[in-house]
């Protein structure tokens, strides 16, 4: 078991570079990403850890399915239809692999992440992941 209970804000993170490292496009500012992988399935298809990003705005086509929970800071996520939701500490979201999302980070954001990358043959259906996450989250 990996616990985030003991002050996850104090965990030291490595610099991961600009959002372009995740095939994103920066729209405003000069955001820099930081993170640490706390679990890796070995083949890279399942990862879990802590991610942080500085102020800025960027658009990403999600390269994986992601469940995330905000630890500190705030972010507004906007989908390709223009629907926006602002998330703060304790809030969570789920994005599907291939989904287009614009991130607007007004200050430093830190979150936990659990990601699953599915190959082109869809070996793990997205609805199955959502069902599993729903059972765990309640």
Coordinates of C-alpha atoms in Angstrom, one line a residue:
X1 CA 0.0 0.0 0.0
X2 CA 1.2 3.5 -0.8
X3 CA -0.1 6.2 1.6
X4 CA -0.5 9.9 0.8
X5 CA -1.7 10.6 4.3
X6 CA 1.5 11.9 5.8
X7 CA 1.8 15.4 4.4
X8 CA 2.1 14.8 0.7
X9 CA 2.9 18.5 0.3
X10 CA 6.3 17.9 1.9
X11 CA 7.4 15.2 -0.5
X12 CA 10.3 16.5 -2.7
X13 CA 9.6 16.3 -6.4
X14 CA 11.9 16.1 -9.5
X15 CA 11.7 18.7 -12.3
X16 CA 9.9 17.3 -15.3
X17 CA 10.1 20.3 -17.6
X18 CA 7.4 22.2 -19.5
X19 CA 4.0 20.7 -20.4
X20 CA 5.4 20.0 -23.9
X21 CA 7.1 17.0 -22.3
X22 CA 3.6 15.5 -22.1
X23 CA 2.8 16.6 -25.7
X24 CA 0.9 19.7 -24.4
X25 CA 0.9 23.2 -25.9
X26 CA 1.6 26.1 -23.6
X27 CA -1.0 28.9 -24.2
X28 CA 0.1 31.4 -21.4
X29 CA 3.0 31.8 -19.1
X30 CA 5.9 29.4 -18.6
X31 CA 4.6 26.6 -16.6
X32 CA 7.1 24.0 -15.3
X33 CA 6.1 20.5 -14.2
X34 CA 7.5 18.6 -11.2
X35 CA 6.7 15.1 -10.0
X36 CA 7.5 11.8 -8.5
X37 CA 6.4 8.3 -9.6
X38 CA 5.5 6.3 -6.5
X39 CA 4.3 3.2 -8.4
X40 CA 5.2 1.9 -11.9
X41 CA 3.7 -1.4 -13.2
X42 CA 7.0 -2.1 -14.9
X43 CA 5.7 -1.8 -18.4
X44 CA 4.7 1.9 -17.9
X45 CA 1.0 1.2 -18.5
X46 CA 0.0 2.0 -14.8
X47 CA 1.7 4.8 -12.9
X48 CA 0.8 6.6 -9.7
X49 CA 2.5 9.5 -7.9
X50 CA 2.5 13.2 -7.2
X51 CA 2.5 15.9 -9.9
X52 CA 3.0 19.7 -9.5
X53 CA 2.8 22.5 -12.0
X54 CA 3.5 26.2 -11.8
X55 CA 1.3 29.0 -13.0
X56 CA 0.3 28.9 -16.6
X57 CA -2.2 27.8 -19.2
X58 CA -1.8 24.8 -21.5
X59 CA -3.8 22.4 -23.7
X60 CA -3.2 18.7 -23.6
X61 CA -4.5 15.7 -25.5
X62 CA -4.5 13.2 -22.6
X63 CA -1.9 10.4 -23.4
X64 CA -3.5 8.2 -20.7
X65 CA -6.6 7.7 -18.6
X66 CA -6.1 9.7 -15.3
X67 CA -7.8 9.9 -12.0
X68 CA -6.4 12.9 -10.0
X69 CA -7.0 14.5 -6.6
X70 CA -5.9 18.0 -5.8
X71 CA -3.6 18.4 -2.7
X72 CA -3.0 22.1 -2.9
X73 CA -3.7 25.0 -5.3
X74 CA -6.4 25.4 -7.8
X75 CA -6.9 24.6 -11.5
X76 CA -9.6 25.2 -14.0
X77 CA -10.0 22.4 -16.5
X78 CA -11.9 23.1 -19.7
X79 CA -12.9 20.4 -22.2
X80 CA -13.1 20.8 -26.0
X81 CA -16.9 21.8 -25.7
X82 CA -16.0 24.7 -23.4
X83 CA -17.3 23.1 -20.2
X84 CA -15.1 24.4 -17.3
X85 CA -14.7 23.2 -13.7
X86 CA -12.4 24.7 -11.0
X87 CA -10.8 22.2 -8.7
X88 CA -9.2 22.8 -5.3
X89 CA -7.8 20.7 -2.4
X90 CA -9.7 17.5 -2.0
X91 CA -11.5 17.7 -5.4
X92 CA -11.0 14.9 -7.9
X93 CA -11.5 14.3 -11.6
X94 CA -11.2 11.5 -14.3
X95 CA -10.1 12.2 -17.9
X96 CA -10.1 9.6 -20.7
X97 CA -7.1 8.9 -22.9
X98 CA -7.4 11.1 -26.0
X99 CA -9.5 13.7 -24.3
X100 CA -8.6 17.4 -25.1
X101 CA -8.3 19.5 -21.9
X102 CA -7.1 23.0 -21.3
X103 CA -5.5 23.6 -17.9
X104 CA -5.5 27.1 -16.4
X105 CA -3.3 27.1 -13.3
X106 CA -3.5 30.4 -11.4
X107 CA -0.9 29.5 -8.9
X108 CA 1.2 26.4 -8.1
X109 CA -1.0 23.2 -8.2
X110 CA -0.1 19.8 -6.6
X111 CA -2.1 16.7 -7.1
X112 CA -1.9 12.9 -6.8
X113 CA -2.4 10.9 -10.0
X114 CA -3.2 7.4 -11.1
X115 CA -2.8 6.8 -14.8
X116 CA -3.4 3.9 -17.1
X117 CA -2.2 3.9 -20.7
X118 CA -4.1 1.7 -23.1
X119 CA -2.5 0.5 -26.3
X120 CA -4.3 1.1 -29.7
X121 CA -6.2 -2.2 -29.3
X122 CA -7.9 -0.9 -26.1
X123 CA -6.8 -3.8 -23.8
X124 CA -8.5 -2.0 -20.8
X125 CA -11.9 -0.4 -21.7
X126 CA -12.3 3.1 -20.2
X127 CA -15.7 2.3 -18.7
X128 CA -14.1 -0.6 -16.8
X129 CA -11.5 1.8 -15.3
X130 CA -14.3 4.3 -14.4
X131 CA -16.3 1.5 -12.7
X132 CA -13.3 0.4 -10.7
X133 CA -12.4 4.0 -9.6
X134 CA -16.1 4.6 -8.7
X135 CA -16.1 1.5 -6.4
X136 CA -13.0 2.7 -4.6
X137 CA -14.0 6.3 -4.3
X138 CA -17.5 5.5 -3.3

